XYZ file of C-alpha atoms in Angstrom:
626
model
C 88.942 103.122 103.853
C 89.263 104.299 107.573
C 93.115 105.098 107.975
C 95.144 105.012 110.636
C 94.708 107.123 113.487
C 97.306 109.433 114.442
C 99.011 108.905 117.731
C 98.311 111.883 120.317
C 101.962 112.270 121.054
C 105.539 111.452 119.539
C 106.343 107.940 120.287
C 108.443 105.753 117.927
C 107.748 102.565 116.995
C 111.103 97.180 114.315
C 109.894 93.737 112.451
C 111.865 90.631 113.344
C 115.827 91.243 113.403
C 118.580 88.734 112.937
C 120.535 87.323 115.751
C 122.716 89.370 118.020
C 123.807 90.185 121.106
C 121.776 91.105 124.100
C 122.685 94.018 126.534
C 120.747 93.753 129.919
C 119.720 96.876 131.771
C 121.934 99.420 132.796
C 121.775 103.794 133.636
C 122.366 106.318 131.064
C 124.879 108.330 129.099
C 125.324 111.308 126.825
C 126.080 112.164 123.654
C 128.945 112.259 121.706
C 131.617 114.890 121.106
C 130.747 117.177 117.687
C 127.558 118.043 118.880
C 124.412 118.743 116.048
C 125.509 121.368 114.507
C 127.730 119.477 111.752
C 125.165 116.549 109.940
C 124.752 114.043 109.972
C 126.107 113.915 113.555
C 125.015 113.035 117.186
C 122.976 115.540 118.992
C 124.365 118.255 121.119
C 127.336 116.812 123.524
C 127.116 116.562 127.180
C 127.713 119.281 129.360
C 131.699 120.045 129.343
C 131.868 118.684 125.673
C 133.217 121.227 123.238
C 130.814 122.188 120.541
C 131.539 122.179 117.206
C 131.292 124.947 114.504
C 127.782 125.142 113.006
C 127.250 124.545 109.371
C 126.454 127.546 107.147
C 122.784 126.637 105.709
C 122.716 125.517 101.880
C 120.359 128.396 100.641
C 118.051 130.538 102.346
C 114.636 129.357 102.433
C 111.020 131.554 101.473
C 108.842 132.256 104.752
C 105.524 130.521 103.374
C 103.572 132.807 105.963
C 105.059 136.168 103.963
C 107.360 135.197 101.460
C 110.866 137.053 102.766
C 113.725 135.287 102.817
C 114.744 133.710 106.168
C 117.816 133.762 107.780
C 118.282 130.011 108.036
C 116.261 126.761 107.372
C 112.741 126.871 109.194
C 112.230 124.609 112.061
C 109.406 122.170 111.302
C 106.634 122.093 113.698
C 106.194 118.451 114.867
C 102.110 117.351 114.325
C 100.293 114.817 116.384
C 101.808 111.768 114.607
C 105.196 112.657 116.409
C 107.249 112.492 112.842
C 107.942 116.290 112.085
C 106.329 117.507 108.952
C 108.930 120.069 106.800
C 107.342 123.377 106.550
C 105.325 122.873 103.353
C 102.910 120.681 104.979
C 103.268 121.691 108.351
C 100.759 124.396 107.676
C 98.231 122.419 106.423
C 98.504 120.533 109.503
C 97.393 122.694 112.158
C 94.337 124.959 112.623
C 96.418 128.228 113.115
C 97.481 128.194 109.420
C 96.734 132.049 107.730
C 93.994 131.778 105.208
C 94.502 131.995 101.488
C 93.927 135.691 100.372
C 90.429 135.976 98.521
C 88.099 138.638 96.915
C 85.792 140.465 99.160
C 82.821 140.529 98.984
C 80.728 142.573 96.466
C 77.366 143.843 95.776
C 76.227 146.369 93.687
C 74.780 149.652 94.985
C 70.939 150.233 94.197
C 70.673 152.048 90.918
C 69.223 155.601 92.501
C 72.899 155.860 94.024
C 74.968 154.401 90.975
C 76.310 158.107 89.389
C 75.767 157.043 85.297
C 78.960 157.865 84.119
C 80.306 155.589 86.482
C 81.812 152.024 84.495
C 81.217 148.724 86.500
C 83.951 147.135 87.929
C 84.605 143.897 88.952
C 86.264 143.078 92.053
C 90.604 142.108 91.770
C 91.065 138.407 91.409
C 92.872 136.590 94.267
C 96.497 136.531 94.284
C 97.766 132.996 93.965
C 98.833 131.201 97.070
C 102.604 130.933 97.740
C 103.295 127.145 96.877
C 106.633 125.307 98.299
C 107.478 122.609 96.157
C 109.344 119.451 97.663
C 112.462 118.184 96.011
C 113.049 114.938 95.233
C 115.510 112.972 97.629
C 117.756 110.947 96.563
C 117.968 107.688 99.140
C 120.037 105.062 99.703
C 119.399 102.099 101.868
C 121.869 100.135 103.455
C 120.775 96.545 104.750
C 121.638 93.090 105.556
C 118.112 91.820 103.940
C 115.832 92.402 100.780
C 112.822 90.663 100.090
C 112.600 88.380 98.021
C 116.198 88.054 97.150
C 117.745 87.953 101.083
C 114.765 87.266 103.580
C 115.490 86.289 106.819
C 112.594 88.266 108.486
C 109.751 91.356 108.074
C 112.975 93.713 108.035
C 113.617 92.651 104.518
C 109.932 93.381 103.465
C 109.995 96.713 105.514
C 113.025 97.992 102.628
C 111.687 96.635 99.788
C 108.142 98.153 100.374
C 109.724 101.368 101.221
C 111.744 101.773 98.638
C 109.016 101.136 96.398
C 106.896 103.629 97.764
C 109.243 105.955 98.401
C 109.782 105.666 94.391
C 106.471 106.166 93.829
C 106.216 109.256 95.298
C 109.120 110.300 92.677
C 112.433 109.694 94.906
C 115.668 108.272 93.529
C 116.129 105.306 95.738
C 119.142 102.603 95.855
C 119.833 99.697 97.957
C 123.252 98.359 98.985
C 123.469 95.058 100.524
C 125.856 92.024 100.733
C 126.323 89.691 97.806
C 125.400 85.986 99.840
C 125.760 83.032 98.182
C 122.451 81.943 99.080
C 120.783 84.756 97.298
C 117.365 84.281 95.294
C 119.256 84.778 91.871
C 116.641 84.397 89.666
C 114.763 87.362 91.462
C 117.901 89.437 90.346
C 117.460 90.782 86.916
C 120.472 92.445 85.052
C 123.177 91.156 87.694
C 126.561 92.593 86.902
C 129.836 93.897 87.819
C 130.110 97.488 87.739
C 132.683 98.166 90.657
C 135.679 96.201 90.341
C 138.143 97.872 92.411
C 136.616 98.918 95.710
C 138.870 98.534 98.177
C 137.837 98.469 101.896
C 140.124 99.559 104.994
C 140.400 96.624 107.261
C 142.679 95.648 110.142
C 145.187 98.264 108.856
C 145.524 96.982 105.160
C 142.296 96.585 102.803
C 140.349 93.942 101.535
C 139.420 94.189 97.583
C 135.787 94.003 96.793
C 133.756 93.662 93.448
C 130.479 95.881 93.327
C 127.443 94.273 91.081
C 124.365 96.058 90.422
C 121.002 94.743 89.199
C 116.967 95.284 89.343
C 114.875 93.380 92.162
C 111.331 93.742 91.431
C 112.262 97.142 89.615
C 114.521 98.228 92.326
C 117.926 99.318 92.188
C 120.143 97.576 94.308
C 123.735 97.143 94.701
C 125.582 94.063 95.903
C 128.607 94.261 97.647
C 131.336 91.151 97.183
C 134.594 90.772 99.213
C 137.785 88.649 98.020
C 138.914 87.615 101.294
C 139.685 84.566 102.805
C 136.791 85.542 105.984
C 134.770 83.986 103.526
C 132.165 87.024 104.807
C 128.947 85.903 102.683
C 129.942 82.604 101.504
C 128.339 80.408 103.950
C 124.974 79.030 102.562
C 122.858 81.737 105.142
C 122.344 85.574 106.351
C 122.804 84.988 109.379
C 124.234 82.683 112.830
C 127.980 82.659 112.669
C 130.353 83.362 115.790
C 131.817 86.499 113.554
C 128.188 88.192 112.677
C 129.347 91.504 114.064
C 132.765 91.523 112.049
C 130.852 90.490 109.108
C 128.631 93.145 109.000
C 130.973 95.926 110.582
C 132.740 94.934 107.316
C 129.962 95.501 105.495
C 128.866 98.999 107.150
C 132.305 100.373 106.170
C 132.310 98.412 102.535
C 129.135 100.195 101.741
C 130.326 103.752 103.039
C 133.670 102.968 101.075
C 131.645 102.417 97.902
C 129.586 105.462 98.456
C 132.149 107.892 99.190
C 134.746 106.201 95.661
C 131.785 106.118 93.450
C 131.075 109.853 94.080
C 127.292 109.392 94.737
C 126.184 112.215 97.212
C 122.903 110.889 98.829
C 120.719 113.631 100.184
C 119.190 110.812 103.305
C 120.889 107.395 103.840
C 118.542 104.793 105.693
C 120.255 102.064 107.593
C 118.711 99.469 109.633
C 119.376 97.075 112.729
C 122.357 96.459 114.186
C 123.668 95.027 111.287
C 124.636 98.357 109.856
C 124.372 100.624 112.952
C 127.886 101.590 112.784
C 127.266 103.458 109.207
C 126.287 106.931 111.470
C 129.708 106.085 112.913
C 131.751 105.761 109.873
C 130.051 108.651 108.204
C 131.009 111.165 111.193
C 133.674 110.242 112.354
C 135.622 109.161 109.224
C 134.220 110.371 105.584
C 132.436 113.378 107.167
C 135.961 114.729 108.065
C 137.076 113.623 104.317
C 134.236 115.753 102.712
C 131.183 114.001 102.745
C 129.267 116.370 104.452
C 125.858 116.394 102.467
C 124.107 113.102 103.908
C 122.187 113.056 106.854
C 121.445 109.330 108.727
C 117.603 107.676 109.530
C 118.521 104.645 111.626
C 115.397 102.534 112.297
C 115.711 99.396 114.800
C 113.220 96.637 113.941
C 113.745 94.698 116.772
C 116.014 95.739 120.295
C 116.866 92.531 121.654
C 119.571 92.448 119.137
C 122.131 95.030 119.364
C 125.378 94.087 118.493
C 127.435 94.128 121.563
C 131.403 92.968 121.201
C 134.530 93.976 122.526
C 137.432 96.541 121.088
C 138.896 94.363 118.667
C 135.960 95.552 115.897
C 137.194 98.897 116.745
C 140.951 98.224 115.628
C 139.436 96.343 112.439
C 137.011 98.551 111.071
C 139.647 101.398 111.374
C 138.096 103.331 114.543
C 141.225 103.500 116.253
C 140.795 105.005 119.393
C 139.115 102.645 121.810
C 139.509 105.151 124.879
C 137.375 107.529 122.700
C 134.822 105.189 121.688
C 133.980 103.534 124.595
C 133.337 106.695 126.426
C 129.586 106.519 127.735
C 128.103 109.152 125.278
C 129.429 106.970 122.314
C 129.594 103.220 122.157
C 130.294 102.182 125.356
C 127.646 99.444 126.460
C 125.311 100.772 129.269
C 125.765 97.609 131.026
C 129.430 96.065 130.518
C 131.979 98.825 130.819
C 134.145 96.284 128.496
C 131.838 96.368 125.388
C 130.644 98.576 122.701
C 127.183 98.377 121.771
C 126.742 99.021 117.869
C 123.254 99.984 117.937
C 123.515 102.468 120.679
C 126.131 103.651 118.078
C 123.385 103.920 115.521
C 121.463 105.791 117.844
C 123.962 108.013 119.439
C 125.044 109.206 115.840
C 122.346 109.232 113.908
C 120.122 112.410 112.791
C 116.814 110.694 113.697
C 115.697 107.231 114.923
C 112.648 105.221 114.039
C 111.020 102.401 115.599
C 108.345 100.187 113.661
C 105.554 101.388 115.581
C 104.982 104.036 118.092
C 103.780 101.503 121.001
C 107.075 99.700 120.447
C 109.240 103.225 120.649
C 107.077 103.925 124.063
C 107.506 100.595 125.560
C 111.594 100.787 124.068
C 111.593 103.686 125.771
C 109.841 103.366 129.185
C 108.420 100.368 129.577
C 112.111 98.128 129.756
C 111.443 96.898 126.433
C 114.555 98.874 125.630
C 116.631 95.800 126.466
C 119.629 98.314 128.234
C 119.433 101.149 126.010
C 116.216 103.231 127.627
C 118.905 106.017 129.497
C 120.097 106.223 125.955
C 116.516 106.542 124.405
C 116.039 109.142 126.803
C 118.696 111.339 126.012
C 117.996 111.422 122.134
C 113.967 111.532 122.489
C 114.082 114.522 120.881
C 115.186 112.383 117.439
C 113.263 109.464 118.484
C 109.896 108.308 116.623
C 107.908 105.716 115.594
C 106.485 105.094 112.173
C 104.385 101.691 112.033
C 105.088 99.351 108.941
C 103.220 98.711 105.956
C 102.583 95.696 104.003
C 102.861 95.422 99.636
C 99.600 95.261 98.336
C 101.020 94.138 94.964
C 101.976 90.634 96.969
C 99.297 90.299 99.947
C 96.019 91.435 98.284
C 93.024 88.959 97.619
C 91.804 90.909 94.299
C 95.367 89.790 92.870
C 96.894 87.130 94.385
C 98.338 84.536 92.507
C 98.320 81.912 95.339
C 94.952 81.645 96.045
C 92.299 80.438 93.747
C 89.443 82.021 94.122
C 90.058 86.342 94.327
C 87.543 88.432 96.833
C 87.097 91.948 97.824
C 85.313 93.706 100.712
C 82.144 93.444 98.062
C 82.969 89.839 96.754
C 83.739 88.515 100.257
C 81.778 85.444 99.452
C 84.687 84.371 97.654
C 86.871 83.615 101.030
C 84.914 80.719 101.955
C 85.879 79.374 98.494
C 89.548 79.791 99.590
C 88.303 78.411 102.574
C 87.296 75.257 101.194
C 90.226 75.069 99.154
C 92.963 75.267 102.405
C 90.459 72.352 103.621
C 91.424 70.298 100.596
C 95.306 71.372 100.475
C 95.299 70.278 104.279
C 92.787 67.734 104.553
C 90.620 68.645 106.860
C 87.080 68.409 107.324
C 84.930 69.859 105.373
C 82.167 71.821 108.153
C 80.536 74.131 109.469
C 83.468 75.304 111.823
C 85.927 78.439 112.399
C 89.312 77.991 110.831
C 91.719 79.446 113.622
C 95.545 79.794 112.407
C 99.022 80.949 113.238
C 101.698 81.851 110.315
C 105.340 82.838 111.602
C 108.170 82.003 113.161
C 108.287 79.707 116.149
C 110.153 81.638 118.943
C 109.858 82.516 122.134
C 109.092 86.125 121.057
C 105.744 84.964 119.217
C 104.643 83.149 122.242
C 105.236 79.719 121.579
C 103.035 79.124 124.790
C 100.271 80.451 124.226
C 100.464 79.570 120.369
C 100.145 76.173 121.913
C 97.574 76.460 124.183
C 95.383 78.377 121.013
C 95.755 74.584 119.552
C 93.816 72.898 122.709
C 91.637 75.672 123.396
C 90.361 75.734 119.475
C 89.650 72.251 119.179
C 87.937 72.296 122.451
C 85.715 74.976 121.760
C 84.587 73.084 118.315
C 86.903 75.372 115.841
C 89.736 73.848 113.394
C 93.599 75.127 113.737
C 96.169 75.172 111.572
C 99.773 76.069 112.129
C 102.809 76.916 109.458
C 106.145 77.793 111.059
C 109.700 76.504 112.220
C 112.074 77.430 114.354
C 115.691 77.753 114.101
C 115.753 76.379 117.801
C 115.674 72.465 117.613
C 114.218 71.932 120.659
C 111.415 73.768 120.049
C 111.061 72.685 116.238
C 110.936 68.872 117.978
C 108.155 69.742 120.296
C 106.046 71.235 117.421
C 106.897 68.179 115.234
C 105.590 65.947 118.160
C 102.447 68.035 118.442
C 102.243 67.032 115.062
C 102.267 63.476 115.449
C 99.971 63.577 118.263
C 97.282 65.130 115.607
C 98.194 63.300 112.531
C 94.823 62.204 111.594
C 92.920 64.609 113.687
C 90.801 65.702 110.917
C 90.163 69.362 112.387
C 94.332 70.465 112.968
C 96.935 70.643 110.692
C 100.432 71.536 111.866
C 103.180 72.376 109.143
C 106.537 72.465 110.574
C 108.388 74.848 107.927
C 107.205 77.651 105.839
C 105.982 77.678 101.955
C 105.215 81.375 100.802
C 102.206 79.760 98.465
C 100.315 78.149 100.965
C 100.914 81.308 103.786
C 98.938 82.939 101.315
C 96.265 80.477 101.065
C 96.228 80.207 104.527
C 95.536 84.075 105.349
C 92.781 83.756 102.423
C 91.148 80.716 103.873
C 91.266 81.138 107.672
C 88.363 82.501 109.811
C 91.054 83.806 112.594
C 94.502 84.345 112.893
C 96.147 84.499 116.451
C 99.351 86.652 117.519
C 99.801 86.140 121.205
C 103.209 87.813 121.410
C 105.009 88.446 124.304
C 106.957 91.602 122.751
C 106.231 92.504 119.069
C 108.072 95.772 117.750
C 105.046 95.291 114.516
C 104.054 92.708 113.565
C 103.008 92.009 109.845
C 101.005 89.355 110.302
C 98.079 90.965 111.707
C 98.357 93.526 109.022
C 98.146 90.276 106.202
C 95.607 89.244 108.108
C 92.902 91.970 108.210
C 93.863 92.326 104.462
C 92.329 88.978 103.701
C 89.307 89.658 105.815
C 90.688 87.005 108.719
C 90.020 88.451 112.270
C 93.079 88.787 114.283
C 93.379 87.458 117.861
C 96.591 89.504 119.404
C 97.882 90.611 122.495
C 97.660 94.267 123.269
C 101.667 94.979 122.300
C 104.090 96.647 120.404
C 102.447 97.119 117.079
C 100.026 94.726 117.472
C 97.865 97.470 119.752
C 98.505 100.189 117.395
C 96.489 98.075 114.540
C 94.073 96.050 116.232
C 91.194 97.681 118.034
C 89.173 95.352 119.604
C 85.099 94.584 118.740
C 83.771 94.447 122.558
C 85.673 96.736 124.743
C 86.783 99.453 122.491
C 85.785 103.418 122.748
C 86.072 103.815 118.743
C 83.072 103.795 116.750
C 81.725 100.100 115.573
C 83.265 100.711 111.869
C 86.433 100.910 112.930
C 86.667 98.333 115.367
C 89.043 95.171 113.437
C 89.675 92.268 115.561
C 90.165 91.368 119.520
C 92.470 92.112 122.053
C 94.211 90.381 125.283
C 96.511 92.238 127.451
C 98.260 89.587 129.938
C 100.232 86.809 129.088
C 98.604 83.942 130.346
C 96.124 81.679 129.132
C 93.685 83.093 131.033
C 93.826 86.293 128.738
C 94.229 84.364 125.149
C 91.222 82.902 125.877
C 89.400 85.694 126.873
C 90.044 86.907 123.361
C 89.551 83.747 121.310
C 86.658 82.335 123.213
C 85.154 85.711 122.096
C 85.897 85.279 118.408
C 84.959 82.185 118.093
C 81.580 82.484 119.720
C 80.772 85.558 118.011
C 81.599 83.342 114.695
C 79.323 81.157 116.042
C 76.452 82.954 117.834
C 76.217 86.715 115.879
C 78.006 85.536 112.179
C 76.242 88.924 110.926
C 78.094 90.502 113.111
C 81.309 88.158 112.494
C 80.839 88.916 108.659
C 81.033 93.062 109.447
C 84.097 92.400 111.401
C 85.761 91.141 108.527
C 84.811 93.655 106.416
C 86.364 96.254 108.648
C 89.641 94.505 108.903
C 89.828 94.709 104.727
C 88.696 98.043 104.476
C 91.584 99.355 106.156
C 95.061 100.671 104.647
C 98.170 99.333 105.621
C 99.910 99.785 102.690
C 102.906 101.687 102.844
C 101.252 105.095 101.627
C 101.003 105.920 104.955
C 104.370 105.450 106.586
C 105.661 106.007 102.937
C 104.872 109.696 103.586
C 105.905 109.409 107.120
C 109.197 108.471 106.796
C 109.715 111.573 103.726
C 108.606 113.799 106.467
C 111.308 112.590 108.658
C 113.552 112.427 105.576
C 112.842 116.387 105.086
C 113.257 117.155 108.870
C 116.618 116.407 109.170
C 117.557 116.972 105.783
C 117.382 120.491 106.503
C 118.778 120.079 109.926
């Protein structure tokens, strides 16, 4: 399978967050006081900031080049991916690496020079190669979602497909989370209580939580339950109450609390979104002063337009109790309202390295305003900034397997699809013809491009193709415009528009669609593009965020024909969708040889998480040494 290519330079690359606050644009700061020196920390302060005393390395690590003993941990080179292999693999990377010793070269002399009482003897064998072996890490993610059992968005597949890879590879992993009453129970198996008396500092006093542990899919996970009359995770959803950001700067503390009283010593703990962007702060500023010096903070953002801004008052509750500090620039103040702290700049400010879900998205975070506010910021901590695109579980979306679908396929067996095919015509009633099945599967917001989603219905139909939609939108107004659209097409016997979403017949729809479009006007990755090609459906997308990173387009592309998986529009406007679509579909229609080789790139690529599974361990090993 072609992989991924590696991106030329270190950019960063987040799925769809939760809701938040948004921080317009504003200049710059520095970072905080403590410097790098003591992990996990912020990097090195601003000029004028005292620095603090550096941390005497663990053990003394073997130069691979000559086998002395160093001084101090090696610095990792940083390869053309951007994420900073540890030194074990950083020589493989590169074309400077020494050669492995090896016998010379021997021949024997001619036999009038060979003395006869002299013995033959054969050359030395090779000394074996000096071999660093990488220890296992013991992880612990900290997150407001899990697939299946709290899904709100791709964030929650992002740390379940992780993990799993990540145990794969031989890595203790655990995952801390909150206990909601709106859980997916029966995907827990083994719930129960093993912490009963956690208690968490809160407003001065402490709230009492029980701890319960159980196996999600074979993962070990940890659920975190308050008894407090905030009610915190007792609402019937994840997410969209006025207190969000006390709720989960509860939980951010909660699940430091439990780390620190349960004694576990985590070599790397992962935290993601806003949602638990102020673990970095708790860790240095509170339990790193206590002792817990051994953990070192990855903080990826999945999406930017959610940050978490609020005033002081979550400062006084979480037990950060100097405001003045705090909401100096270099910390948490926001870079736009003087009056606010922004909890993911926190996250980034304090944290030993920061991901993105792809490296387009870190670039465009970064320098292209996408940063939403916090570009000055991005700038000052490039040097911990990177971008690692998601993968997808090829246990769940995979045609060979999938339960959902009735017919299986491969790149081999693709005739199956149109078996599939016929089958979403059934399930949907539509027509049963010669024509292109275009689709969209997702959320309806403005982020997606509800426009232009819209216009791919009129511009389908008109250009003799069938188009089916599944997706809803927490936004009424925009769920009753869809549901109208609906009406309008009832018995239109070539579009289909379901207004919700239904995990079986997604996958049936990725199996049995010709084309999937992804017209986004920002998209940090994007997963659907990634299900897509995995079920041999062409994706339409605009050239974004992740979506450019994994779709190179058939026509206008310099890579070789192989590796060329779907087509590409770069301006928002309808103008550009359809210079995209109207491609695809004719070329479905006109060149279907070619159509049929199109698909057949799209499945033979890997977006599985072995990729960014190694990716992220690199990281992981960086700082770990830092």
């Amino acid at each position: 399978m072609p992989e991924r290519p590696a991106e030329p330079e270190p950019r960063a690359a987040a799925t769809d967050a939760a809701a938040g606050d948004k921080a317009d644009a504003g200049s710059g700061g520095a970072s905080p006081e403590g410097g790098a020196a003591t992990v996990p920390s912020p990097p090195p302060a601003a000029a004028g900031t005292p620095a603090p005393e550096e941390t005497v390395p663990e053990a003394a690590e073997v130069s691979e080049a000559t086998g002395t003993v160093a001084d101090g941990p090696l610095e990792p080179p940083v390869v053309e991916t951007g994420i900073p292999l540890p030194p074990s693999e950083a020589d493989a990377a590169g074309d400077d690496s020494p050669e492995l010793p090896h016998a010379p070269e021997w021949s024997p002399p001619v036999a009038a020079e060979m003395p006869e009482s002299r013995a033959e003897v054969a050359p030395e064998p090779s000394p074996p190669p000096h071999i660093q072996h990488r220890p296992a890490l013991f992880v612990v993610h900290v997150t407001p979602e899990l697939a299946p059992v709290a899904k709100v968005g791709g964030l929650a597949d992002v740390v379940f497909g992780l993990g799993r890879e990540l145990e794969i590879r031989g890595n203790h992993v655990e995952i801390i989370l909150p206990k909601y009453d709106c859980m997916r129970y029966d995907q827990i198996w083994g719930l129960q209580r093993t912490f009963d008396d956690l208690w968490v500092p809160w407003y001065g006093g402490a709230i009492h939580c029980s701890v319960y542990f159980g196996f999600v899919h074979g993962r070990k996970c940890f659920f975190i339950e308050p008894h407090s009359q905030d009610n915190f995770f007792n609402r019937g959803a994840v997410y969209g109450f006025h207190d969000d950001i006390f709720r989960f700067a509860f939980f951010s503390r909660a699940a430091m609390e439990f780390l620190w009283k349960a004694g576990k010593n985590p070599d790397i703990i992962h935290c993601h979104d806003w949602q638990t962007a102020l673990v970095p702060v708790y860790l240095y500023e509170i339990y790193q002063p206590m002792g817990m010096r051994h953990p070192r903070v990855c903080f990826t953002i999945h999406n930017f337009k959610h940050q978490g801004v609020t005033g002081a008052q979550v400062l006084h509750a979480s037990g950060l109790d100097r405001p003045e500090y705090y909401f100096h620039y270099d910390r948490l103040r926001d870079n736009h309202n003087p009056h606010a702290i922004n909890l993911m700049k926190g996250g980034i400010v304090y944290a030993n390295f920061v991901t993105t879900v792809s490296p387009r998205y870190a670039m465009e975070a970064k320098d292209q305003g996408q940063g939403f506010g916090l570009e000055p910021t991005l700038h000052i901590h490039h040097m911990k900034y990177g971008g690692v695109v998601n993968g997808i579980d090829y246990d769940v979306w995979n045609p060979e397997i999938d339960p959902h679908i009735p017919v299986h396929f491969s790149v081999d067996t693709i005739e199956g699809k149109y078996a599939d095919k016929k089958a979403l015509r059934d399930r949907l009633l539509l027509a049963d013809n010669e024509k292109p099945i275009v689709s969209f599967v997702g959320r309806l917001d403005p982020q997606k491009g509800i426009e232009l989603i819209r216009h791919a219905l009129f511009y389908t139909l008109g250009q003799g193709g069938q188009f089916v939609l599944l997706g809803s939108s927490p936004d009424g107004a925009i769920n009753g415009y869809f549901w109208g659209l609906k009406r309008q097409f009832n018995d239109n016997p070539d579009c289909h528009l379901e207004i919700g979403y239904n995990e079986e017949l997604a996958h049936l729809v990725y199996a049995g669609s010709d084309v999937m479009v992804v017209p986004s006007r920002f998209e940090p990755c994007g997963l659907t593009q990634l299900i897509a090609m995995r079920y041999g459906t062409i994706p339409v997308v605009r050239e974004i965020g992740g979506l450019a990173d994994t779709v190179i387009d058939k026509d206008f592309s310099h890579r070789p024909l192989h590796e060329r998986n779907g087509y590409v529009f770069r301006d928002y406007d309808e103008r550009g969708l359809e210079s995209a679509l109207g491609r695809a579909i004719a070329c479905y229609y006109q060149y279907p040889d070619h159509f049929r080789e199109l698909m057949k790139n799209a499945m033979r690529y890997d977006y599985s998480w072995n990729h960014p599974g190694q990716d992220y361990l690199n990281i992981y090993h960086y700082i770990r040494d830092k």
